[in-house]
Coordinates of C-alpha atoms in Angstrom, one line a residue:
Chain A
M287 CA 0.2 0.2 -0.1
T288 CA 3.0 2.1 0.8
S289 CA 4.7 2.3 -2.5
K290 CA 2.0 3.1 -5.0
H291 CA 0.9 6.5 -5.8
Y292 CA -3.0 6.6 -5.9
S293 CA -5.1 9.0 -8.1
N294 CA -8.3 10.3 -6.7
L295 CA -10.3 7.9 -9.0
D296 CA -8.0 5.1 -7.9
L297 CA -9.3 5.8 -3.9
I298 CA -12.9 5.9 -5.0
N299 CA -12.6 2.5 -6.7
L300 CA -10.7 1.0 -3.9
V301 CA -13.7 2.2 -1.5
D302 CA -16.6 2.2 -3.4
S303 CA -15.6 -1.2 -4.6
F304 CA -18.6 -3.1 -5.2
P305 CA -19.5 -3.4 -8.9
N306 CA -22.4 -1.0 -10.2
A307 CA -25.3 -2.8 -12.0
A308 CA -25.6 0.3 -14.1
T309 CA -22.0 0.4 -15.4
H310 CA -20.8 -3.1 -14.9
P311 CA -23.4 -5.1 -15.2
V312 CA -21.6 -8.8 -16.0
S313 CA -19.3 -8.6 -12.6
H314 CA -22.2 -7.1 -10.7
A315 CA -24.2 -10.4 -12.1
E316 CA -20.9 -12.3 -11.0
R317 CA -20.4 -10.9 -7.6
L318 CA -24.5 -11.3 -6.7
G319 CA -23.9 -15.0 -8.3
E320 CA -21.8 -15.7 -5.1
L321 CA -24.1 -13.7 -2.2
S322 CA -27.2 -14.9 -0.6
I323 CA -29.4 -11.5 -0.1
L324 CA -31.0 -10.9 3.2
V325 CA -34.9 -9.4 2.7
H326 CA -37.8 -8.2 4.0
N327 CA -40.3 -9.5 1.8
T328 CA -38.8 -8.7 -1.7
H329 CA -36.0 -5.7 -0.6
T330 CA -32.9 -6.2 -0.5
L331 CA -31.7 -5.2 3.6
G332 CA -28.1 -6.5 2.8
Y333 CA -26.0 -9.2 1.2
I334 CA -24.4 -12.1 3.0
L335 CA -20.8 -14.0 1.7
P336 CA -20.6 -17.8 1.4
S337 CA -18.7 -18.3 4.3
V338 CA -21.2 -16.4 6.6
T339 CA -23.9 -18.2 4.8
A340 CA -22.5 -21.4 5.7
V341 CA -22.1 -20.8 9.7
L342 CA -25.9 -19.0 9.4
K343 CA -27.2 -22.4 8.2
D344 CA -25.2 -24.4 11.2
A345 CA -28.2 -24.1 13.8
K346 CA -25.6 -25.3 16.7
L347 CA -24.1 -22.0 16.1
S348 CA -26.9 -19.6 14.8
G349 CA -29.9 -21.0 16.5
T350 CA -33.6 -21.6 14.2
H351 CA -33.8 -17.6 13.9
W352 CA -33.1 -17.8 10.4
R353 CA -35.0 -19.1 7.2
F354 CA -33.5 -20.4 3.9
A355 CA -35.0 -20.4 0.2
G356 CA -32.0 -20.7 -2.3
K357 CA -30.1 -17.7 -2.1
V358 CA -32.9 -15.7 0.1
I359 CA -32.1 -15.7 4.1
T360 CA -35.1 -14.1 6.1
L361 CA -34.6 -13.5 9.8
T362 CA -37.3 -14.3 11.9
G363 CA -39.3 -12.4 14.2
E364 CA -43.1 -11.0 14.2
T365 CA -42.2 -7.4 15.6
T366 CA -38.5 -5.3 15.5
E367 CA -37.6 -6.3 19.1
E368 CA -38.2 -9.9 18.3
R369 CA -35.8 -9.9 15.3
S370 CA -33.0 -7.7 17.1
E371 CA -33.4 -10.7 20.2
N372 CA -33.1 -13.1 17.4
I373 CA -30.3 -11.3 15.7
R374 CA -28.5 -10.7 18.9
K375 CA -29.1 -14.7 20.0
T376 CA -27.2 -15.6 16.6
T377 CA -24.3 -12.9 16.8
E378 CA -23.7 -13.7 20.7
S379 CA -23.0 -17.2 20.1
W380 CA -20.5 -16.7 16.8
R381 CA -18.7 -14.2 19.0
E382 CA -18.5 -16.6 22.2
N383 CA -17.6 -19.4 19.6
G384 CA -14.8 -17.2 18.3
I385 CA -16.2 -17.9 14.7
F386 CA -15.6 -14.3 13.1
D387 CA -12.6 -12.1 13.7
I388 CA -14.4 -9.3 12.5
L389 CA -17.0 -9.9 16.2
R390 CA -13.5 -9.2 18.3
G391 CA -14.1 -5.9 17.8
W392 CA -17.7 -6.3 19.8
R393 CA -18.7 -2.2 20.6
N394 CA -21.9 -3.2 22.6
E395 CA -23.4 -0.6 20.4
L396 CA -26.5 -1.0 17.8
Y397 CA -27.4 0.2 14.7
T398 CA -31.0 0.3 13.3
V399 CA -31.4 -1.8 10.0
Y400 CA -34.3 0.2 8.2
S401 CA -37.3 -1.5 6.3
P402 CA -38.1 -0.5 3.2
K403 CA -40.8 2.4 4.6
G404 CA -38.0 3.6 6.5
R405 CA -39.0 2.0 9.8
E406 CA -37.0 0.8 12.5
Y407 CA -37.0 -3.3 11.3
F408 CA -34.2 -4.6 13.6
R409 CA -31.3 -3.9 15.6
L410 CA -28.0 -5.1 15.3
E411 CA -24.7 -5.1 17.2
R412 CA -22.4 -2.5 15.1
S413 CA -19.1 -4.7 14.7
A414 CA -21.4 -7.4 13.1
C415 CA -23.1 -5.5 10.5
A416 CA -20.4 -5.9 7.6
L417 CA -21.2 -9.8 8.5
F418 CA -25.1 -9.4 7.1
G419 CA -23.8 -6.8 4.4
V420 CA -26.2 -3.4 6.3
V421 CA -26.1 0.0 5.6
H422 CA -24.0 2.0 7.6
M423 CA -24.8 5.5 8.8
T424 CA -22.4 7.9 9.7
A425 CA -21.8 11.8 10.9
Y426 CA -18.8 12.9 9.7
T427 CA -17.1 16.4 10.2
T428 CA -14.2 18.5 8.3
C429 CA -12.7 21.7 9.6
P430 CA -11.8 24.0 6.7
L431 CA -10.0 25.5 5.3
K432 CA -7.1 24.2 6.7
I433 CA -8.2 20.4 7.9
W434 CA -7.2 19.2 11.5
V435 CA -6.1 15.5 10.8
P436 CA -5.9 13.2 13.6
R437 CA -3.6 10.5 13.7
R438 CA -5.0 7.0 15.0
N439 CA -3.4 5.6 17.6
P440 CA -0.7 3.5 16.8
A441 CA -1.5 0.9 18.9
K442 CA -5.0 0.2 17.9
P443 CA -5.3 -3.0 16.1
T444 CA -7.1 -1.4 12.6
Y445 CA -5.7 1.6 10.9
G446 CA -3.3 2.1 13.3
G447 CA -0.9 5.5 12.8
L448 CA -3.1 6.6 10.0
L449 CA -4.6 9.6 9.6
D450 CA -8.4 10.0 9.9
N451 CA -11.1 12.2 9.5
T452 CA -11.3 14.9 12.2
V453 CA -14.4 13.3 14.1
A454 CA -17.0 10.8 12.6
G455 CA -19.2 8.4 14.4
G456 CA -21.6 5.9 13.6
I457 CA -25.2 6.7 13.9
S458 CA -26.7 4.3 16.9
S459 CA -30.4 2.8 17.1
G460 CA -32.1 5.9 18.8
M461 CA -29.8 8.8 17.6
S462 CA -30.3 12.0 15.4
V463 CA -27.9 12.5 13.0
F464 CA -26.8 15.9 14.7
E465 CA -27.3 14.5 18.4
T466 CA -24.5 12.1 17.0
L467 CA -22.4 14.7 15.6
V468 CA -22.5 15.9 19.0
K469 CA -21.4 13.4 21.1
E470 CA -18.6 12.2 19.0
S471 CA -17.1 16.1 18.9
E472 CA -17.0 16.0 22.1
E473 CA -15.6 12.3 22.5
E474 CA -12.7 12.5 19.5
A475 CA -11.6 16.1 19.4
S476 CA -13.0 17.6 22.9
F477 CA -15.2 20.2 20.9
P478 CA -17.5 21.7 23.6
E479 CA -21.6 21.0 22.5
S480 CA -22.1 24.6 22.1
L481 CA -19.3 24.8 19.2
I482 CA -21.3 21.9 17.1
R483 CA -24.7 23.4 17.9
E484 CA -23.5 26.7 16.7
K485 CA -21.1 26.5 14.2
A486 CA -21.7 22.5 12.4
K487 CA -23.2 23.1 9.0
A488 CA -24.7 20.0 7.0
V489 CA -23.4 20.2 4.1
G490 CA -25.2 17.0 1.8
N491 CA -24.0 13.4 2.1
V492 CA -21.4 11.2 0.1
S493 CA -22.7 7.2 -0.1
Y494 CA -20.3 4.1 -1.5
F495 CA -20.1 0.1 -1.6
Y496 CA -17.3 -0.7 0.4
Q497 CA -15.8 -4.6 0.1
R498 CA -14.0 -4.5 3.5
M499 CA -9.8 -4.8 2.7
K500 CA -7.3 -6.4 5.1
T501 CA -6.1 -3.3 6.5
A502 CA -9.8 -2.8 7.9
G503 CA -9.6 -5.4 10.3
G504 CA -11.7 -8.7 10.7
E505 CA -12.5 -10.7 7.3
E506 CA -11.3 -9.8 4.1
G507 CA -14.1 -8.6 1.6
L508 CA -17.1 -8.7 3.7
L509 CA -19.5 -6.4 2.6
Q510 CA -20.4 -2.3 3.6
P511 CA -22.4 -0.2 2.0
E512 CA -22.5 3.3 3.8
V513 CA -23.9 6.4 3.9
Q514 CA -22.2 9.2 5.3
Y515 CA -23.4 12.7 6.3
V516 CA -21.0 15.6 6.0
Y517 CA -21.1 18.9 8.0
D518 CA -18.4 21.2 7.7
L519 CA -17.0 23.2 11.1
E520 CA -15.3 26.2 10.3
V521 CA -13.4 27.2 13.0
G522 CA -10.7 29.8 13.8
N523 CA -7.2 29.5 15.1
D524 CA -8.5 29.6 18.6
V525 CA -10.2 26.1 18.8
I526 CA -7.8 23.4 18.7
P527 CA -9.1 19.8 19.1
K528 CA -7.5 17.0 21.3
P529 CA -8.0 14.1 21.7
C530 CA -10.3 12.6 24.3
D531 CA -10.5 8.9 23.8
D532 CA -7.7 6.7 23.3
E533 CA -8.5 6.3 19.1
V534 CA -6.3 9.3 18.4
Q535 CA -3.0 10.2 19.1
D536 CA -2.9 13.6 18.2
F537 CA -4.2 16.2 15.9
H538 CA -2.2 17.5 13.0
L539 CA -3.4 21.0 10.9
M540 CA -2.6 20.6 7.5
D541 CA -3.3 22.4 4.6
M542 CA -4.5 20.9 1.4
E543 CA -1.5 20.2 -0.5
Q544 CA -0.7 18.2 2.5
V545 CA -3.9 16.2 2.7
R546 CA -3.9 15.8 -0.7
K547 CA -0.3 14.0 -0.7
A548 CA -1.1 12.0 2.3
M549 CA -4.7 10.9 0.8
S550 CA -2.6 9.8 -2.6
W551 CA 0.0 7.6 -0.6
A552 CA -2.8 6.3 0.8
R553 CA -1.4 7.7 4.5
G554 CA -5.2 7.4 5.5
R555 CA -8.2 5.5 6.8
L556 CA -8.6 4.3 3.0
T557 CA -12.4 5.3 3.3
I558 CA -11.8 9.2 4.7
S559 CA -10.9 9.6 1.0
I560 CA -14.7 10.0 -0.1
V561 CA -15.3 12.4 2.6
L562 CA -12.1 14.1 2.0
L563 CA -12.6 14.4 -2.0
D564 CA -16.1 15.6 -1.1
F565 CA -14.9 18.1 0.2
F566 CA -12.6 19.2 -2.4
I567 CA -15.2 19.2 -4.9
R568 CA -17.0 21.6 -2.7
H569 CA -14.4 24.0 -1.9
G570 CA -13.2 24.4 -5.7
I571 CA -9.7 22.4 -5.0
I572 CA -10.6 20.0 -7.3
T573 CA -12.1 21.4 -10.4
P574 CA -13.5 20.4 -14.0
E575 CA -10.2 21.9 -14.7
N576 CA -7.3 20.1 -12.5
E577 CA -9.4 17.2 -12.8
S578 CA -9.9 15.1 -15.6
D579 CA -12.0 12.3 -13.5
Y580 CA -14.6 15.3 -12.1
L581 CA -18.1 14.2 -13.2
E582 CA -17.2 10.6 -12.1
I583 CA -16.1 11.5 -9.0
G584 CA -19.0 13.5 -8.8
S585 CA -21.3 10.6 -9.6
R586 CA -19.7 8.1 -7.3
L587 CA -19.5 10.0 -4.3
H588 CA -23.3 9.9 -4.6
R589 CA -23.7 6.1 -5.2
R590 CA -27.5 5.2 -5.2
L591 CA -27.5 1.9 -2.7
E592 CA -30.2 -0.4 -3.3
F593 CA -30.5 -0.7 0.8
P594 CA -33.6 0.7 2.4
T595 CA -32.6 3.9 5.1
W596 CA -35.0 6.2 7.2
Chain B
M210 CA -48.6 23.6 -13.0
T211 CA -49.4 26.6 -10.8
S212 CA -52.0 25.0 -8.4
K213 CA -50.2 22.4 -7.0
H214 CA -47.0 22.1 -4.4
Y215 CA -44.1 20.5 -5.1
S216 CA -42.0 18.8 -2.3
N217 CA -38.0 19.0 -3.1
L218 CA -38.2 15.2 -4.1
D219 CA -41.5 16.0 -6.9
L220 CA -39.2 18.3 -8.5
I221 CA -36.7 16.1 -8.5
N222 CA -38.7 13.5 -10.0
L223 CA -40.4 15.8 -12.7
V224 CA -36.8 16.8 -13.7
D225 CA -34.7 13.4 -13.3
S226 CA -37.8 11.6 -14.7
F227 CA -36.1 8.7 -17.1
P228 CA -36.3 5.6 -15.1
N229 CA -33.4 4.2 -13.3
A230 CA -32.2 0.8 -14.0
A231 CA -31.2 0.3 -10.4
T232 CA -34.0 1.3 -8.5
H233 CA -37.0 1.0 -11.2
P234 CA -36.2 -1.9 -13.5
V235 CA -38.8 -2.9 -15.1
S236 CA -40.3 0.8 -16.1
H237 CA -36.7 1.3 -17.3
A238 CA -36.9 -1.9 -19.5
E239 CA -40.3 -0.9 -20.9
R240 CA -39.0 2.6 -21.6
L241 CA -35.9 1.0 -23.5
G242 CA -38.4 -1.4 -25.0
E243 CA -39.8 1.8 -27.0
L244 CA -36.2 3.6 -27.9
S245 CA -33.9 3.5 -30.7
I246 CA -30.2 3.3 -29.6
L247 CA -27.6 5.2 -30.8
V248 CA -24.5 3.7 -30.4
H249 CA -20.5 3.5 -31.1
N250 CA -19.3 0.3 -31.5
T251 CA -21.3 -1.5 -28.1
H252 CA -21.3 2.2 -26.1
T253 CA -24.8 4.4 -25.6
L254 CA -24.1 7.6 -27.0
G255 CA -28.1 8.7 -27.0
Y256 CA -31.5 7.2 -26.9
I257 CA -33.9 8.5 -30.0
L258 CA -37.7 8.3 -29.5
P259 CA -39.5 6.0 -32.5
S260 CA -41.3 9.3 -33.9
V261 CA -37.1 10.4 -34.6
T262 CA -36.4 7.1 -35.3
A263 CA -39.2 6.8 -38.2
V264 CA -37.8 10.0 -40.1
L265 CA -34.0 8.6 -39.6
K266 CA -35.2 5.8 -41.6
D267 CA -36.8 8.2 -44.6
A268 CA -33.9 8.4 -47.1
K269 CA -35.9 11.5 -48.8
L270 CA -35.5 13.7 -45.6
S271 CA -32.9 11.9 -43.7
G272 CA -30.2 11.5 -46.2
T273 CA -28.2 7.8 -46.4
H274 CA -25.9 8.5 -43.0
W275 CA -27.5 6.4 -40.8
R276 CA -26.9 2.4 -40.6
F277 CA -30.2 0.4 -38.3
A278 CA -29.5 -3.1 -37.1
G279 CA -32.6 -3.6 -35.0
K280 CA -33.0 -1.3 -32.2
V281 CA -29.2 0.2 -32.9
I282 CA -28.6 3.1 -35.0
T283 CA -25.1 4.4 -36.6
L284 CA -23.9 7.4 -38.2
T285 CA -21.6 6.7 -40.3
G286 CA -18.5 8.6 -41.3
E287 CA -14.9 7.5 -40.7
T288 CA -13.8 10.6 -38.6
T289 CA -15.3 13.2 -36.6
E290 CA -15.4 15.7 -39.1
E291 CA -17.0 13.6 -41.4
R292 CA -20.0 12.4 -38.6
S293 CA -20.1 16.1 -37.6
E294 CA -21.3 16.8 -41.6
N295 CA -23.6 13.8 -42.0
I296 CA -25.5 15.0 -39.0
R297 CA -25.5 18.3 -40.0
K298 CA -26.9 17.4 -43.3
T299 CA -29.7 15.6 -41.7
T300 CA -30.8 17.9 -38.9
E301 CA -30.5 20.3 -41.2
S302 CA -32.8 19.0 -43.8
W303 CA -35.3 18.1 -41.1
R304 CA -35.4 22.2 -39.9
E305 CA -35.8 22.8 -43.9
N306 CA -38.5 20.6 -44.2
G307 CA -40.3 21.7 -40.7
I308 CA -40.5 18.3 -39.8
F309 CA -39.6 18.7 -35.6
D310 CA -40.9 21.7 -33.7
I311 CA -37.8 21.7 -31.7
L312 CA -35.7 23.0 -34.8
R313 CA -37.5 26.2 -34.7
G314 CA -35.1 26.9 -32.0
W315 CA -32.1 26.2 -33.7
R316 CA -29.0 28.2 -32.3
N317 CA -26.4 27.8 -35.0
E318 CA -23.9 26.4 -31.6
L319 CA -22.5 23.2 -31.8
Y320 CA -22.2 20.7 -28.7
T321 CA -20.0 18.0 -28.7
V322 CA -20.7 14.2 -28.4
Y323 CA -18.2 12.1 -27.0
S324 CA -17.0 8.6 -27.5
P325 CA -16.6 6.3 -24.8
K326 CA -12.8 7.4 -24.6
G327 CA -13.7 11.3 -24.0
R328 CA -12.4 12.3 -27.4
E329 CA -14.8 14.3 -29.6
Y330 CA -16.7 12.0 -31.5
F331 CA -19.0 14.4 -33.4
R332 CA -20.4 17.9 -33.4
L333 CA -24.4 18.7 -33.2
E334 CA -26.3 21.6 -33.5
R335 CA -27.4 22.7 -29.8
S336 CA -31.4 22.5 -30.7
A337 CA -31.0 18.9 -32.1
C338 CA -29.6 16.9 -28.6
A339 CA -32.9 15.9 -27.6
L340 CA -34.1 14.5 -30.8
F341 CA -30.7 11.9 -30.3
G342 CA -30.8 11.9 -26.6
V343 CA -27.1 13.0 -26.3
V344 CA -25.7 14.4 -23.0
H345 CA -26.0 18.3 -22.5
M346 CA -23.6 19.8 -20.7
T347 CA -23.7 23.1 -18.8
A348 CA -22.1 25.5 -16.7
Y349 CA -24.1 27.3 -14.1
T350 CA -23.2 29.9 -11.4
T351 CA -25.7 31.2 -8.4
C352 CA -24.9 33.9 -5.9
P353 CA -24.9 32.9 -2.7
L354 CA -26.2 33.6 0.1
K355 CA -28.9 35.6 -1.0
I356 CA -29.7 34.7 -4.5
W357 CA -30.0 36.9 -7.6
V358 CA -32.8 35.1 -9.8
P359 CA -33.8 36.6 -13.0
R360 CA -37.1 36.4 -14.4
R361 CA -37.1 35.5 -18.1
N362 CA -38.6 37.6 -21.0
P363 CA -42.1 36.8 -20.8
A364 CA -42.1 37.3 -24.4
K365 CA -40.0 34.3 -25.2
P366 CA -41.7 30.8 -26.4
T367 CA -39.6 28.5 -24.2
Y368 CA -40.3 29.3 -19.8
G369 CA -41.9 32.7 -20.3
G370 CA -42.0 34.9 -17.6
L371 CA -40.3 32.4 -15.2
L372 CA -37.5 32.4 -12.9
D373 CA -34.1 31.0 -14.1
N374 CA -30.7 30.1 -12.6
T375 CA -28.8 33.6 -12.5
V376 CA -26.3 32.2 -15.2
A377 CA -26.0 29.2 -17.3
G378 CA -24.9 28.4 -20.7
G379 CA -24.5 25.3 -22.6
I380 CA -20.9 24.2 -23.2
S381 CA -19.9 24.6 -27.2
S382 CA -18.0 22.5 -29.1
G383 CA -14.8 24.3 -28.3
M384 CA -15.2 25.4 -25.0
S385 CA -13.9 24.4 -21.8
V386 CA -16.4 24.8 -19.0
F387 CA -15.1 27.8 -17.4
E388 CA -14.4 29.9 -20.6
T389 CA -18.5 29.0 -20.9
L390 CA -19.1 30.3 -17.9
V391 CA -17.0 33.8 -18.4
K392 CA -18.6 34.3 -21.7
E393 CA -22.4 33.2 -20.3
S394 CA -21.6 35.5 -17.0
E395 CA -21.2 38.8 -18.9
E396 CA -23.8 37.8 -21.9
E397 CA -27.0 37.1 -19.0
A398 CA -25.7 39.2 -16.9
S399 CA -23.0 41.7 -17.6
F400 CA -20.6 40.5 -15.0
P401 CA -17.3 41.9 -16.0
E402 CA -14.7 39.1 -16.8
S403 CA -12.1 39.6 -14.3
L404 CA -15.0 39.4 -11.5
I405 CA -15.7 35.5 -12.7
R406 CA -11.6 34.7 -12.8
E407 CA -11.6 36.1 -9.6
K408 CA -14.7 34.9 -7.5
A409 CA -16.3 32.1 -9.3
K410 CA -15.4 28.8 -7.5
A411 CA -16.2 25.5 -8.8
V412 CA -18.3 23.5 -6.0
G413 CA -19.1 20.1 -7.9
N414 CA -21.8 19.2 -11.0
V415 CA -25.2 17.9 -10.8
S416 CA -26.7 14.9 -13.2
Y417 CA -30.3 13.8 -14.2
F418 CA -31.9 12.4 -17.1
Y419 CA -34.9 14.7 -18.1
Q420 CA -37.6 13.9 -20.6
R421 CA -38.9 17.3 -21.8
M422 CA -42.1 18.1 -21.1
K423 CA -44.3 20.8 -22.9
T424 CA -43.4 24.0 -20.6
A425 CA -40.0 22.9 -22.5
G426 CA -41.1 24.1 -26.3
G427 CA -40.5 21.6 -29.0
E428 CA -41.9 17.6 -28.9
E429 CA -42.8 16.5 -25.5
G430 CA -40.8 13.3 -24.0
L431 CA -37.7 14.3 -26.0
L432 CA -34.8 12.8 -24.0
Q433 CA -32.2 15.4 -22.6
P434 CA -29.3 13.9 -20.2
E435 CA -27.6 16.8 -18.5
V436 CA -25.0 17.3 -16.7
Q437 CA -24.0 20.7 -15.4
Y438 CA -21.2 22.4 -13.7
V439 CA -21.8 24.0 -10.4
Y440 CA -19.7 26.7 -9.6
D441 CA -20.7 29.6 -6.4
L442 CA -20.0 33.3 -6.9
E443 CA -20.0 35.3 -3.6
V444 CA -20.4 38.9 -4.3
G445 CA -21.2 41.9 -2.5
N446 CA -23.9 44.6 -2.3
D447 CA -22.4 46.5 -5.0
V448 CA -22.4 43.9 -8.0
I449 CA -25.4 44.0 -9.3
P450 CA -26.5 41.3 -12.5
K451 CA -28.2 43.3 -15.1
P452 CA -29.6 41.5 -18.2
C453 CA -27.6 41.8 -21.2
D454 CA -29.5 39.7 -24.0
D455 CA -33.0 39.5 -24.4
E456 CA -33.3 36.4 -22.8
V457 CA -33.9 37.7 -19.2
Q458 CA -36.1 40.2 -18.0
D459 CA -34.9 41.8 -15.1
F460 CA -33.0 40.3 -11.2
H461 CA -34.5 40.0 -8.1
L462 CA -32.4 39.7 -5.4
M463 CA -33.7 36.6 -3.5
D464 CA -33.5 35.1 0.2
M465 CA -33.4 31.9 0.5
E466 CA -37.4 31.4 1.5
Q467 CA -38.3 33.3 -1.5
V468 CA -36.4 31.0 -3.8
R469 CA -37.3 27.8 -2.2
K470 CA -41.2 28.8 -1.9
A471 CA -41.0 30.1 -5.7
M472 CA -39.3 26.8 -6.5
S473 CA -42.2 24.5 -4.7
W474 CA -44.7 26.5 -6.9
A475 CA -43.0 25.7 -9.9
R476 CA -42.8 29.8 -10.8
G477 CA -38.9 28.4 -12.3
R478 CA -37.9 26.7 -14.9
L479 CA -37.9 23.4 -13.8
T480 CA -34.5 22.4 -14.3
I481 CA -33.0 25.1 -12.2
S482 CA -34.7 23.1 -9.2
I483 CA -31.8 20.9 -9.6
V484 CA -28.9 23.4 -9.3
L485 CA -30.9 25.0 -6.8
L486 CA -31.7 21.9 -4.3
D487 CA -27.9 21.4 -4.9
F488 CA -27.1 24.4 -3.3
F489 CA -29.6 24.8 -0.5
I490 CA -27.7 21.3 0.6
R491 CA -24.4 22.3 0.3
H492 CA -25.1 25.4 1.8
G493 CA -26.7 23.7 5.3
I494 CA -30.3 25.1 3.9
I495 CA -31.5 21.6 3.8
T496 CA -30.7 19.7 6.4
P497 CA -31.5 16.1 7.5
E498 CA -33.2 17.5 10.1
N499 CA -36.0 19.2 8.0
E500 CA -35.7 16.9 4.8
S501 CA -37.1 13.4 5.2
D502 CA -35.8 12.7 1.9
Y503 CA -32.5 13.8 2.5
L504 CA -30.5 10.9 1.4
E505 CA -32.6 10.3 -1.9
I506 CA -32.4 14.0 -3.0
G507 CA -28.2 13.5 -2.3
S508 CA -27.6 10.5 -4.8
R509 CA -30.5 11.8 -7.5
L510 CA -28.7 15.0 -7.6
H511 CA -25.9 12.6 -8.7
R512 CA -27.5 10.3 -11.3
R513 CA -24.7 7.9 -12.8
L514 CA -25.5 8.5 -16.6
E515 CA -24.5 5.7 -18.8
F516 CA -23.4 8.2 -21.7
P517 CA -19.4 9.2 -22.4
T518 CA -18.5 12.5 -21.1
W519 CA -15.0 14.0 -21.3

């Protein structure tokens, strides 16, 4: 990873790596052919790798909460509570039996999976989401116009020592986007609540379909469609982010050129490229004149995902 | 049109109205079933309505520059020049014979149609683009944070009296995006060249697939996939746009609430909704908290088109 130089589009291809039906129908069909589909009625909630399906079918490990019909998998349960309880029992059994590496990062934090009507369909331990290929939702913020870039704790198993977004955090069950941002800003950068409420500005969202790489920790190839809500936070020189938990080692104030260079050498967590590319496009740093892939980048940053959200 | 109130997503549905294969596979297949496809090798350059295909097949009206194989139509010619000449002869013959209403708006302005490798494949009179369903590329600018909104000349046949973008113009053959912006800013709003070069900031692009409605002039249902390069131009109170050609009657300085209201009552040219919605999202006016269709709007504004661009 460290010896190759990546273009902006290379970075997108690494992150938004699941084939797109519209532009790559053959690879998309081939890839889908290998996967099982987690459904609610006829709607896709997530995609499941064969290695996960095999374990799901083992009632000793996974219980009897699952129904199988060819490629199609259903989680049983009449209510949101029942379904959440059933998938909890399954994933906790996997964790206890040490089945999947990715569950070593168990967070005790629940994400919501939505029905096609945007209602809560079930809740699921955050670290288990990629096993079912269900959509992640995240709130992000960047501080322009120089960017405060945190370097992750080198002792961390995932992305140790790499650059990260200023503040980012998954949206837990029952939390709104903005409340997630307030909470994470405090936890990750010691930003006071009043600063975020006053200055953080919603500026859009990005979305992509990530197939997890080795560097992400856990099994390779796990499926992670993601939606990220993006906020800009413009602060003066008097506001200095400070690490609060042990995720971040320290913050560096980098100018745009330094950030782009770090990105192009993949010195950051890969998925942050998406949010930063969107930042560069919104702020006229990447332009139609200096980036020949401008239009493709613009649509790739906003991939239409087939999974329901709220 | 004037008695209905439109949500943001309603407006997008009106403009990005061609069915999307990913989300509406059945309507997409049905729609494609009716159309012919203009190709270069195996690549789609545009879609053609049956009414246009019928005329294309009439050698007396259209010449013998076209090859037909089932649904697939090819424009003959070995070079860009030959192909441009062949399609020019066809469209001029149509114009002389009064075949299509939309050609009454003949502009004597050439648009470029690109090959899949992003090279110029042929050039085509602007007003004929929707007959072949090839992609339009436009440069747009809006002046935040109040928006200068022009009202079109009521005497104009298309969109007479409706609100429009501050400045917008199709990108002619041989022009770059930014040079188009400079030229149109002078022609449409009397903005000096130096102001645009200094202050206009590239902020991304929007794309959608429009099926022309009656109000757009010309035949209903003509196909117009569009890419629009968007620029923000932040100006002080001393900069006041003035109409220069006869397209615009006068400019009004409207605040965000007034603009949103005008949009929701469809008091503007419909396709400007797309650029304005993108503006509202980038500037935190539409937020995840006040717009329940936030994510869908975000991806719909950046539709992945199947047509080559540069």
